[in-house]
Coordinates of C-alpha atoms in Angstrom, one line a residue:
Chain X
M1 CA -28.8 -45.2 -17.8
I2 CA -25.7 -43.0 -18.3
S3 CA -26.1 -39.6 -19.6
A4 CA -24.9 -38.3 -22.8
S5 CA -21.9 -36.4 -21.5
Q6 CA -20.9 -39.3 -19.4
R7 CA -20.8 -41.4 -22.4
L8 CA -18.8 -39.0 -24.4
W9 CA -16.2 -38.6 -21.7
R10 CA -15.8 -42.1 -20.8
T11 CA -12.1 -43.2 -20.4
S12 CA -10.9 -45.8 -22.8
P13 CA -7.7 -47.9 -22.3
L14 CA -6.1 -45.9 -25.0
T15 CA -6.6 -42.8 -22.7
Y16 CA -4.6 -44.5 -20.0
L17 CA -2.0 -45.7 -22.3
A18 CA -1.2 -42.2 -23.6
L19 CA -1.3 -40.7 -20.0
V20 CA 0.9 -43.3 -18.7
L21 CA 3.4 -42.8 -21.6
A22 CA 3.4 -39.1 -20.9
A23 CA 3.9 -39.7 -17.2
L24 CA 6.8 -42.1 -18.0
L25 CA 8.4 -39.4 -20.3
S26 CA 8.1 -36.8 -17.7
I27 CA 9.6 -38.9 -14.9
Y28 CA 12.4 -40.7 -16.9
P29 CA 14.9 -38.0 -16.8
F30 CA 14.7 -38.0 -12.9
Y31 CA 15.3 -41.6 -12.9
Y32 CA 18.2 -41.2 -15.3
M33 CA 19.6 -38.6 -13.0
L34 CA 19.6 -41.0 -10.1
V35 CA 21.0 -43.9 -12.3
I36 CA 24.0 -41.9 -13.3
A37 CA 24.5 -40.3 -9.9
S38 CA 24.7 -43.7 -8.3
R39 CA 27.1 -45.2 -11.0
S40 CA 30.8 -45.2 -10.9
L41 CA 32.7 -43.2 -13.5
D42 CA 33.9 -46.2 -15.5
N43 CA 30.3 -47.5 -15.8
I44 CA 28.6 -44.5 -17.4
N45 CA 30.4 -44.7 -20.6
D46 CA 29.3 -48.2 -21.3
V47 CA 27.3 -49.1 -24.4
P48 CA 24.6 -49.8 -24.0
P49 CA 24.2 -47.1 -21.4
P50 CA 23.5 -48.2 -17.8
L51 CA 19.6 -48.4 -17.1
T52 CA 19.5 -49.3 -13.5
P53 CA 20.9 -47.4 -10.5
G54 CA 24.2 -48.5 -8.9
G55 CA 25.6 -48.2 -5.4
A56 CA 28.1 -45.4 -5.9
F57 CA 26.0 -42.5 -4.9
G58 CA 27.9 -41.8 -1.6
D59 CA 31.2 -42.0 -3.5
N60 CA 30.1 -39.6 -6.1
F61 CA 28.6 -37.2 -3.6
G62 CA 31.8 -37.4 -1.6
R63 CA 33.7 -36.1 -4.6
V64 CA 31.4 -33.2 -5.0
L65 CA 32.1 -32.1 -1.3
D66 CA 35.7 -32.7 -1.7
N67 CA 35.8 -30.5 -5.0
D68 CA 36.9 -27.1 -3.6
A69 CA 36.2 -25.5 -7.0
A70 CA 32.5 -26.3 -7.0
N71 CA 31.7 -24.6 -3.7
F72 CA 28.7 -26.9 -3.5
L73 CA 27.9 -26.5 0.3
K74 CA 28.3 -22.8 0.1
G75 CA 25.9 -22.8 -2.9
M76 CA 23.5 -24.9 -0.8
M77 CA 23.7 -22.5 2.2
N78 CA 23.3 -19.4 0.0
S79 CA 20.3 -20.9 -1.8
I80 CA 18.6 -21.7 1.5
I81 CA 19.1 -18.3 2.9
V82 CA 18.1 -16.4 -0.3
S83 CA 15.0 -18.6 -1.0
S84 CA 13.8 -18.4 2.7
V85 CA 14.1 -14.7 2.9
V86 CA 12.5 -13.9 -0.4
T87 CA 9.7 -16.3 0.2
L88 CA 9.0 -14.9 3.7
S89 CA 9.0 -11.3 2.3
V90 CA 6.8 -12.1 -0.9
V91 CA 4.2 -13.7 1.3
L92 CA 4.1 -10.9 3.9
T93 CA 4.2 -8.1 1.4
G94 CA 1.9 -9.8 -0.9
S95 CA -0.7 -10.5 1.7
L96 CA -0.4 -7.0 3.1
A97 CA -0.9 -5.3 -0.2
G98 CA -3.4 -7.9 -1.4
F99 CA -5.6 -7.2 1.7
A100 CA -5.3 -3.5 1.2
F101 CA -6.5 -3.9 -2.4
A102 CA -9.2 -6.2 -1.6
K103 CA -10.7 -4.9 1.6
L104 CA -9.6 -1.3 2.1
K105 CA -10.9 1.8 0.5
F106 CA -8.4 4.3 -0.5
R107 CA -8.0 6.9 -3.3
G108 CA -6.4 5.6 -6.5
S109 CA -6.5 1.9 -5.5
N110 CA -8.0 0.8 -8.9
A111 CA -5.3 2.8 -10.8
L112 CA -2.5 1.3 -8.6
L113 CA -3.8 -2.3 -8.9
L114 CA -3.9 -1.9 -12.7
A115 CA -0.2 -0.7 -12.6
I116 CA 0.7 -3.9 -10.6
I117 CA -1.0 -6.1 -13.2
V118 CA 0.6 -4.2 -16.1
T119 CA 4.1 -4.8 -14.5
M120 CA 3.4 -8.5 -14.6
M121 CA 3.6 -8.5 -18.4
I122 CA 7.1 -6.8 -18.4
P123 CA 9.9 -9.2 -19.0
T124 CA 12.4 -8.8 -16.1
Q125 CA 15.3 -9.3 -18.6
M126 CA 14.7 -5.9 -19.9
G127 CA 16.6 -4.2 -17.0
L128 CA 19.3 -6.8 -16.7
I129 CA 22.2 -4.6 -18.0
P130 CA 21.4 -1.4 -15.9
L131 CA 20.6 -3.5 -12.9
W132 CA 24.1 -5.0 -13.2
G133 CA 25.6 -1.7 -13.3
M134 CA 23.5 -0.6 -10.3
M135 CA 24.7 -3.5 -8.3
Q136 CA 28.3 -2.5 -9.0
D137 CA 27.5 1.0 -7.8
L138 CA 25.9 -0.1 -4.7
G139 CA 28.9 -2.4 -4.0
W140 CA 26.4 -5.4 -4.2
Y141 CA 28.4 -7.3 -6.7
D142 CA 28.9 -10.9 -5.5
T143 CA 26.8 -10.4 -2.3
L144 CA 23.5 -12.1 -1.5
Y145 CA 21.9 -8.6 -1.3
A146 CA 22.1 -8.5 -5.2
V147 CA 20.1 -11.7 -5.5
T148 CA 17.7 -11.0 -2.6
V149 CA 16.6 -7.5 -2.4
P150 CA 15.3 -6.8 -5.9
F151 CA 13.0 -9.9 -5.5
L152 CA 11.5 -9.2 -2.1
V153 CA 8.3 -8.3 -3.6
S154 CA 6.2 -9.7 -6.5
A155 CA 3.4 -8.4 -8.6
F156 CA 2.1 -11.9 -9.0
G157 CA 2.0 -12.3 -5.3
V158 CA 0.0 -9.1 -4.7
F159 CA -2.4 -10.1 -7.4
M160 CA -3.0 -13.5 -6.2
M161 CA -3.4 -12.4 -2.7
R162 CA -6.0 -9.8 -3.5
Q163 CA -8.0 -12.4 -5.7
Y164 CA -8.1 -14.8 -2.7
A165 CA -8.8 -12.1 0.0
S166 CA -11.6 -10.6 -1.8
Q167 CA -13.4 -13.9 -1.8
A168 CA -12.2 -15.5 1.5
I169 CA -12.7 -12.6 3.8
S170 CA -16.1 -11.0 4.4
D171 CA -16.4 -7.4 5.1
E172 CA -18.3 -8.1 8.2
L173 CA -15.3 -9.8 9.8
I174 CA -13.3 -6.6 9.2
E175 CA -16.1 -4.4 10.4
A176 CA -16.3 -6.4 13.6
G177 CA -12.6 -6.0 14.1
R178 CA -13.0 -2.3 13.7
V179 CA -15.9 -2.1 16.2
D180 CA -13.6 -3.8 18.7
G181 CA -11.2 -1.1 18.2
A182 CA -8.4 -2.9 16.4
S183 CA -6.1 -0.9 14.3
T184 CA -5.9 -1.8 10.6
F185 CA -2.7 -3.5 11.1
R186 CA -4.0 -5.6 13.9
I187 CA -6.9 -6.7 11.7
Y188 CA -4.5 -7.8 9.1
W189 CA -2.3 -9.6 11.6
S190 CA -4.9 -11.5 13.6
I191 CA -7.9 -11.8 11.2
V192 CA -6.8 -11.5 7.6
L193 CA -3.4 -13.3 7.6
P194 CA -4.8 -16.5 9.3
A195 CA -7.7 -16.5 6.8
L196 CA -5.2 -16.1 3.9
R197 CA -3.2 -19.2 5.0
P198 CA -4.1 -21.5 2.2
A199 CA -3.3 -19.0 -0.5
A200 CA -0.2 -17.8 1.3
G201 CA 1.0 -21.5 1.5
V202 CA 0.8 -21.9 -2.3
L203 CA 2.3 -18.4 -3.0
G204 CA 5.1 -19.4 -0.5
L205 CA 5.8 -22.8 -2.3
L206 CA 5.7 -21.4 -5.7
T207 CA 8.0 -18.5 -4.7
F208 CA 10.5 -20.9 -3.0
M209 CA 10.7 -23.2 -6.0
E210 CA 11.1 -20.2 -8.3
T211 CA 13.9 -18.5 -6.2
W212 CA 15.6 -21.8 -5.6
N213 CA 15.6 -22.5 -9.3
S214 CA 16.5 -19.1 -10.6
F215 CA 19.7 -19.1 -12.6
L216 CA 20.1 -16.0 -15.0
W217 CA 20.4 -13.1 -12.5
P218 CA 22.5 -15.1 -9.8
Y219 CA 24.8 -16.4 -12.7
A220 CA 25.4 -12.7 -13.9
I221 CA 26.0 -11.2 -10.5
L222 CA 27.7 -13.8 -8.3
S223 CA 31.2 -15.3 -8.7
P224 CA 32.0 -18.9 -8.7
E225 CA 33.4 -18.5 -5.1
N226 CA 30.1 -17.4 -3.6
P227 CA 27.5 -19.1 -5.9
T228 CA 23.8 -20.3 -5.3
L229 CA 23.3 -23.8 -5.8
Q230 CA 22.3 -23.5 -9.5
V231 CA 25.3 -21.4 -10.2
S232 CA 27.4 -23.9 -8.5
L233 CA 25.9 -26.7 -10.6
S234 CA 26.6 -24.9 -13.8
F235 CA 30.3 -24.2 -13.0
L236 CA 30.6 -27.9 -11.9
S237 CA 29.1 -29.1 -15.2
Y238 CA 31.5 -26.8 -17.3
A239 CA 34.6 -27.7 -15.6
Y240 CA 34.1 -31.4 -14.8
Y241 CA 32.1 -32.5 -17.7
T242 CA 34.0 -35.8 -18.0
D243 CA 33.0 -36.7 -14.4
Y244 CA 29.2 -36.9 -15.0
S245 CA 28.8 -39.1 -11.9
Q246 CA 30.0 -36.3 -9.7
V247 CA 28.0 -33.6 -11.7
F248 CA 24.7 -35.8 -11.5
A249 CA 25.2 -36.6 -7.8
A250 CA 25.2 -32.8 -7.1
T251 CA 22.3 -32.1 -9.5
A252 CA 20.2 -34.8 -7.7
I253 CA 21.1 -33.4 -4.2
G254 CA 19.9 -30.0 -5.6
T255 CA 16.7 -31.4 -7.2
I256 CA 15.6 -34.1 -4.6
P257 CA 14.4 -31.5 -2.0
L258 CA 12.1 -29.8 -4.3
V259 CA 10.7 -33.1 -5.6
I260 CA 9.9 -34.1 -2.1
V261 CA 8.2 -30.8 -1.4
F262 CA 6.3 -31.4 -4.6
L263 CA 5.3 -34.8 -3.6
V264 CA 3.9 -33.5 -0.3
F265 CA 2.3 -30.3 -1.4
G266 CA 1.7 -31.2 -5.0
R267 CA -2.0 -31.1 -4.7
Q268 CA -2.1 -27.6 -3.4
I269 CA 0.6 -26.4 -5.8
I270 CA -1.4 -27.8 -8.8
G271 CA -4.7 -26.4 -7.5
G272 CA -3.1 -23.1 -7.1
I273 CA -1.7 -22.9 -10.6
M274 CA -5.0 -24.2 -12.2
E275 CA -7.1 -21.7 -10.1
G276 CA -4.8 -18.7 -11.0
A277 CA -5.3 -19.8 -14.7
V278 CA -9.1 -19.5 -14.7
K279 CA -9.1 -16.2 -12.9
S280 CA -6.6 -14.3 -14.9
Chain Y
M1 CA -11.6 20.8 7.4
S2 CA -13.4 17.4 8.1
L3 CA -11.1 16.7 11.1
S4 CA -12.1 19.8 12.9
A5 CA -15.7 19.1 12.2
T6 CA -15.4 15.7 13.8
T7 CA -13.6 16.9 16.9
A8 CA -16.2 19.7 17.5
R9 CA -19.0 17.3 17.5
P10 CA -20.3 17.0 21.1
S11 CA -20.0 13.5 22.5
P12 CA -23.2 12.0 23.6
A13 CA -22.0 11.1 27.2
A14 CA -20.4 13.8 29.1
P15 CA -16.6 13.2 29.6
P16 CA -15.6 12.2 33.0
S17 CA -12.5 14.4 33.0
P18 CA -10.8 16.6 30.4
D19 CA -7.8 14.2 30.5
V20 CA -9.8 11.2 29.4
S21 CA -11.6 13.1 26.8
R22 CA -8.4 14.3 25.1
R23 CA -7.0 10.8 25.0
R24 CA -10.2 9.5 23.4
R25 CA -10.1 12.4 20.9
R26 CA -6.5 11.5 20.0
G27 CA -7.4 7.9 19.7
R28 CA -10.2 8.8 17.3
L29 CA -8.0 11.1 15.2
L30 CA -5.4 8.2 15.0
N31 CA -8.0 5.9 14.0
R32 CA -9.1 8.1 11.1
L33 CA -5.6 8.6 10.1
D34 CA -5.1 4.9 10.2
V35 CA -8.1 4.1 8.0
K36 CA -7.4 6.8 5.6
Y37 CA -3.7 6.4 5.0
S38 CA -2.5 3.0 6.2
P39 CA -3.3 1.4 3.1
Y40 CA -0.7 3.3 1.3
L41 CA 1.8 1.9 3.8
Y42 CA 0.7 -1.7 2.9
I43 CA 1.2 -1.3 -0.8
A44 CA 4.3 0.9 -0.4
P45 CA 6.9 -2.0 -0.3
F46 CA 5.8 -3.3 -3.6
F47 CA 6.1 0.1 -5.4
L48 CA 9.3 1.0 -3.6
I49 CA 11.2 -2.1 -4.5
F50 CA 9.6 -2.6 -7.9
G51 CA 10.4 1.0 -8.7
V52 CA 14.0 0.8 -7.8
F53 CA 14.9 -2.5 -8.9
G54 CA 12.2 -3.1 -11.8
L55 CA 11.0 0.1 -13.4
Y56 CA 14.0 2.3 -13.0
P57 CA 16.5 -0.2 -14.6
M58 CA 13.9 -0.6 -17.5
L59 CA 13.8 3.1 -18.2
R60 CA 17.6 3.2 -17.8
T61 CA 17.9 0.6 -20.4
A62 CA 16.0 2.9 -22.9
W63 CA 18.3 5.9 -21.9
M64 CA 21.4 3.7 -22.2
S65 CA 20.4 2.4 -25.6
L66 CA 20.8 6.0 -27.0
H67 CA 24.3 6.2 -25.9
D68 CA 27.7 4.9 -26.8
W69 CA 27.8 3.6 -23.2
D70 CA 30.8 2.1 -21.7
M71 CA 29.9 0.5 -18.3
I72 CA 33.3 1.4 -16.8
G73 CA 34.0 4.6 -18.6
E74 CA 32.6 7.3 -20.8
H75 CA 29.2 7.7 -22.3
S76 CA 28.2 9.9 -25.1
F77 CA 24.7 10.5 -26.6
I78 CA 24.4 9.1 -30.3
G79 CA 20.7 9.0 -30.7
F80 CA 19.2 6.0 -32.5
D81 CA 22.6 4.9 -33.9
N82 CA 22.5 1.7 -31.9
Y83 CA 19.2 0.8 -33.4
T84 CA 20.2 1.4 -36.9
R85 CA 23.4 -0.7 -36.2
L86 CA 21.1 -3.6 -35.5
F87 CA 20.0 -3.8 -39.0
S88 CA 23.3 -4.5 -40.4
D89 CA 24.5 -6.7 -37.5
E90 CA 24.8 -10.3 -38.9
Y91 CA 25.2 -11.7 -35.3
F92 CA 21.9 -10.1 -34.3
W93 CA 20.1 -11.6 -37.4
N94 CA 21.7 -14.9 -36.6
A95 CA 20.4 -14.8 -33.0
L96 CA 17.0 -13.7 -34.3
V97 CA 16.8 -16.6 -36.6
N98 CA 18.0 -19.1 -33.9
T99 CA 15.6 -17.8 -31.5
F100 CA 12.5 -18.0 -33.8
G101 CA 13.6 -21.4 -34.9
M102 CA 13.7 -22.8 -31.3
F103 CA 10.5 -20.8 -30.5
A104 CA 8.6 -22.6 -33.2
L105 CA 10.3 -26.0 -32.5
S106 CA 9.3 -25.6 -28.8
T107 CA 6.0 -23.8 -28.9
I108 CA 4.0 -25.7 -31.6
P109 CA 4.6 -29.1 -30.7
Q110 CA 4.3 -28.2 -27.1
L111 CA 0.9 -26.6 -27.3
L112 CA -0.6 -29.4 -29.5
L113 CA 0.6 -31.9 -27.0
A114 CA -0.6 -29.9 -24.1
L115 CA -4.0 -29.6 -25.7
F116 CA -4.1 -33.4 -26.3
L117 CA -3.1 -34.2 -22.9
A118 CA -5.5 -31.7 -21.3
N119 CA -8.2 -33.1 -23.3
L120 CA -7.4 -36.7 -22.0
L121 CA -7.1 -35.5 -18.3
N122 CA -10.6 -33.8 -18.7
R123 CA -12.4 -37.1 -18.9
T124 CA -15.2 -37.5 -16.3
F125 CA -14.2 -41.0 -14.8
L126 CA -10.6 -40.7 -15.0
R127 CA -9.0 -42.7 -12.3
A128 CA -5.7 -41.5 -10.5
K129 CA -6.4 -37.9 -11.7
T130 CA -4.1 -36.3 -9.2
F131 CA -1.2 -38.9 -10.0
F132 CA -1.3 -37.9 -13.7
R133 CA -1.6 -34.3 -13.1
M134 CA 1.3 -34.4 -10.7
A135 CA 3.4 -36.7 -12.9
I136 CA 2.9 -34.4 -16.0
F137 CA 3.8 -31.2 -14.1
V138 CA 6.8 -32.5 -12.2
P139 CA 9.3 -31.5 -14.8
N140 CA 8.4 -27.9 -14.2
V141 CA 9.6 -28.2 -10.6
V142 CA 13.3 -28.9 -11.5
S143 CA 15.5 -26.1 -12.3
V144 CA 16.4 -25.1 -15.8
A145 CA 20.2 -25.7 -14.8
A146 CA 19.4 -29.2 -13.8
V147 CA 17.5 -29.9 -17.0
A148 CA 20.2 -28.5 -19.1
I149 CA 22.8 -30.8 -17.4
V150 CA 20.7 -33.9 -17.6
F151 CA 19.7 -33.5 -21.2
G152 CA 23.2 -32.3 -22.1
M153 CA 24.2 -35.9 -21.2
L154 CA 21.3 -37.5 -22.9
F155 CA 22.3 -35.5 -26.1
Q156 CA 25.9 -36.4 -25.8
R157 CA 27.6 -37.6 -28.9
E158 CA 29.5 -40.7 -27.9
F159 CA 27.4 -42.2 -25.1
G160 CA 24.3 -40.3 -25.2
L161 CA 21.0 -42.2 -24.7
F162 CA 19.3 -40.4 -27.7
N163 CA 22.2 -41.5 -30.1
W164 CA 22.0 -45.0 -28.7
L165 CA 18.2 -45.2 -29.4
L166 CA 18.9 -43.6 -32.9
S167 CA 21.4 -46.5 -33.6
F168 CA 18.5 -49.0 -33.4
V169 CA 16.8 -47.4 -36.4
G170 CA 20.1 -47.3 -38.3
V171 CA 20.9 -43.6 -37.8
D172 CA 24.5 -42.6 -37.5
P173 CA 25.4 -40.7 -34.2
V174 CA 24.4 -37.2 -34.4
D175 CA 26.7 -34.4 -33.4
W176 CA 24.0 -32.5 -31.4
D177 CA 25.8 -29.3 -30.7
G178 CA 27.6 -29.1 -34.1
H179 CA 24.7 -28.1 -36.3
R180 CA 22.0 -25.6 -36.3
W181 CA 19.1 -28.0 -36.8
S182 CA 20.3 -30.6 -34.3
S183 CA 21.2 -28.1 -31.5
W184 CA 17.8 -26.5 -32.0
T185 CA 16.0 -29.8 -31.6
A186 CA 18.1 -30.8 -28.5
I187 CA 17.4 -27.3 -26.9
S188 CA 13.7 -27.3 -27.8
T189 CA 13.4 -30.8 -26.5
M190 CA 14.5 -29.5 -22.9
V191 CA 12.1 -26.7 -23.2
N192 CA 9.2 -28.9 -24.3
W193 CA 10.0 -31.4 -21.6
R194 CA 9.8 -28.8 -18.8
W195 CA 6.8 -26.7 -19.9
T196 CA 4.3 -29.1 -21.6
G197 CA 2.9 -30.2 -18.3
Y198 CA 2.6 -26.6 -17.1
N199 CA 0.6 -25.7 -20.3
T200 CA -1.5 -28.8 -19.9
L201 CA -2.7 -27.8 -16.5
I202 CA -3.5 -24.3 -17.6
L203 CA -5.5 -25.5 -20.5
L204 CA -7.3 -28.1 -18.4
A205 CA -8.3 -25.4 -15.9
G206 CA -9.8 -23.7 -18.8
M207 CA -11.6 -26.8 -20.2
Q208 CA -13.1 -27.5 -16.8
A209 CA -14.7 -24.1 -16.8
I210 CA -16.6 -25.0 -19.8
P211 CA -20.3 -25.7 -18.9
K212 CA -21.1 -29.4 -19.3
D213 CA -24.5 -28.9 -20.6
L214 CA -23.2 -27.5 -23.9
Y215 CA -21.7 -30.9 -24.5
E216 CA -24.9 -32.5 -23.6
A217 CA -26.9 -30.3 -26.0
A218 CA -24.3 -30.9 -28.8
E219 CA -24.7 -34.7 -28.0
I220 CA -28.4 -34.6 -28.4
D221 CA -27.8 -32.8 -31.7
G222 CA -25.9 -35.8 -32.9
A223 CA -22.3 -34.2 -32.6
G224 CA -19.6 -36.7 -32.2
P225 CA -16.6 -36.1 -29.8
W226 CA -14.4 -34.8 -32.5
R227 CA -16.9 -32.3 -33.7
Q228 CA -17.6 -31.3 -30.1
F229 CA -13.9 -30.6 -29.5
W230 CA -13.7 -28.4 -32.6
Q231 CA -17.0 -26.4 -32.1
I232 CA -17.3 -26.3 -28.3
T233 CA -13.9 -27.0 -26.6
L234 CA -11.7 -25.0 -28.8
P235 CA -13.8 -21.8 -29.1
M236 CA -14.6 -21.8 -25.4
L237 CA -11.0 -22.3 -24.6
K238 CA -9.9 -19.2 -26.7
P239 CA -9.2 -16.9 -23.8
T240 CA -7.1 -19.5 -21.9
F241 CA -5.3 -20.5 -25.2
I242 CA -4.4 -16.8 -25.8
F243 CA -3.1 -16.6 -22.3
V244 CA -0.9 -19.7 -22.8
V245 CA 0.4 -18.5 -26.3
I246 CA 1.4 -15.1 -24.9
L247 CA 3.2 -16.7 -22.0
S248 CA 5.1 -19.0 -24.3
T249 CA 6.1 -16.2 -26.6
I250 CA 7.5 -14.2 -23.6
G251 CA 9.4 -17.2 -22.4
G252 CA 10.6 -18.2 -26.0
M253 CA 11.9 -14.9 -26.9
Q254 CA 13.9 -14.7 -23.8
L255 CA 15.3 -18.3 -24.0
F256 CA 18.7 -18.2 -22.4
T257 CA 19.8 -20.9 -19.8
E258 CA 19.1 -24.0 -21.8
P259 CA 21.3 -22.9 -24.9
L260 CA 24.0 -21.4 -22.5
L261 CA 24.3 -24.6 -20.5
F262 CA 23.9 -26.8 -23.6
G263 CA 27.0 -25.1 -24.9
N264 CA 28.9 -25.5 -21.6
G265 CA 28.5 -21.7 -20.8
N266 CA 29.8 -20.5 -24.1
I267 CA 28.0 -17.2 -24.4
I268 CA 28.1 -17.2 -28.2
G269 CA 26.3 -20.5 -28.4
G270 CA 28.3 -23.2 -30.3
N271 CA 31.5 -22.5 -32.3
Q272 CA 29.7 -20.7 -35.1
R273 CA 26.9 -19.1 -33.0
E274 CA 24.5 -22.1 -34.2
F275 CA 22.4 -21.7 -31.1
Q276 CA 23.0 -18.1 -29.8
T277 CA 19.7 -16.6 -28.9
L278 CA 18.6 -13.0 -28.7
A279 CA 18.9 -13.0 -24.9
M280 CA 22.4 -14.5 -25.1
Y281 CA 23.5 -11.9 -27.7
M282 CA 22.2 -9.1 -25.3
Y283 CA 24.2 -10.6 -22.3
E284 CA 27.3 -10.8 -24.6
M285 CA 27.0 -7.2 -25.7
G286 CA 25.8 -5.8 -22.4
I287 CA 27.5 -7.8 -19.5
V288 CA 30.3 -9.8 -21.1
N289 CA 31.5 -6.8 -23.1
L290 CA 31.2 -4.0 -20.8
N291 CA 32.2 -1.4 -23.3
T292 CA 29.2 -2.1 -25.6
A293 CA 26.6 -1.7 -22.9
G294 CA 24.7 0.9 -24.8
Y295 CA 24.4 -1.4 -27.8
G296 CA 23.3 -4.4 -25.5
A297 CA 20.6 -2.0 -24.0
A298 CA 19.5 -1.5 -27.7
V299 CA 19.3 -5.3 -28.1
A300 CA 17.2 -5.6 -24.9
W301 CA 14.7 -3.1 -26.2
A302 CA 14.6 -4.9 -29.6
I303 CA 13.7 -8.1 -27.7
F304 CA 10.9 -6.2 -26.1
M305 CA 9.6 -4.9 -29.1
I306 CA 9.7 -8.2 -30.8
I307 CA 7.8 -9.8 -27.8
V308 CA 5.1 -7.2 -28.3
V309 CA 4.9 -7.7 -32.0
V310 CA 4.9 -11.5 -31.8
S311 CA 2.4 -11.6 -28.9
L312 CA 0.1 -9.3 -30.8
F313 CA 0.4 -11.4 -34.0
N314 CA -0.4 -14.5 -32.1
F315 CA -3.2 -12.8 -30.3
L316 CA -4.8 -12.0 -33.5
L317 CA -3.9 -15.3 -35.2
V318 CA -5.6 -17.3 -32.2
R319 CA -8.7 -15.0 -32.2
R320 CA -9.2 -15.6 -35.9
T321 CA -8.7 -19.2 -36.2
A322 CA -10.7 -20.1 -33.2
K323 CA -13.8 -18.3 -34.4

């Protein structure tokens, strides 16, 4: 006999139909991107529009690389550098501060944690104009410092690591480290950080994706000669709007790595997002 | 005080030599300092960097907004003139209307759809759970720039897929970036596509935290699925829903990249400012036109105040209706 709630929440074919439809709508634009990216230029203005991939991807991507105005490779390199540095820093500073808030006693810790949570509610765009001026004054306009340094820490990162550390690490473990004469930093490095690895992984993935995809600030502070990947894509699409094959080939190359990362780590990423939602 | 008390305490075992005991004492002192003060070192990076690149610029925005501020040259204090100027600035009102129009067109259908999908994904015996969750979330993984480029082509006048599909139902090709309503629709479609899955997952997480025995009790009392959704799921989901609504409000009021790229990088958003948002107007006034930076800063604070008011309004609305 099945229980009441099991009967209530059974899945009908209609449920699957709706979910499959939603999944198709979610995935279709990726597919479309690959279709256009792999079609020759004469193909894409056909009516009806092409619906299956062609064989011209190499050609199209070759045009991206030959296009000096797009600075695509430079953008790719810049994005890899900036995203890696920011990710590493957010995970390290986040876990260090999260550990301190979760497991160490110090004066004012509650008020300071509250301050961090409050900053999560402030829209970053609020400081855009003065920040732009500050970068000019620092001589950081059009440098990678401008798109890296302000993002080396994240309030969300601190908060997430604190939540995880307070559950995953027992006080006894830290006491044991102290009895053995380890310094606080030693305890962080050899006991806490390894224990935080699952949460650090999710935070790292989210940070990497966010940094890789960020647009507004790099667009404001970098020139087309020294872009990040997203900035390069945007200039490519303004300037070569008739050559969609080329633009889409570039867009696909900039997107596929993230999709692969997501296919590999999707379960953890989704778990992290859903867990964060329940706790906040 | 406390330090000297500790060092004066006689150690239980007699020290073998004065040299070792001094080292030990110094070790204990360092240990105390470490326990007491090192936590501040660990949280310092956040406060340092956030202070310089987050908090300071924000306060400076307020300061700038009270000036006739030229980024390259002079600035003179003018009090609240920039703010009063907002009221008679037709471009500001235009951007305000556009922002709210696109906000409504994206948030309302998006949240309803997310609620519906989350309810489907919450079924007990759903097969391929992970697949559906990932498929619905994957649009959020792509950059806004890529989304805007791909949808820009889908919404093209001559060869775009949407116009091609419309031709089947006998609708003439739409000039998507030529009118207010059509450009709002196109831009909101991008936003909806990118964020529905994210909101679905957050709502799903909220749904899964609802105790199952509530439903069993309701079932025994004879309540059908629909009634249970209204009387158990929705009220219990209220905190999560408020969270999602406020996040969407913050995002919606700051809409920038989609309309910018939809208009091929034109900061005024279409020939007649059909889809210029508040954030774009701020950028135009503060960064494209360096000599009106003070006015741009006032627009920034106006956006912030609008976010606060709209969030508060939504918060009260959701709290009332879900009672």
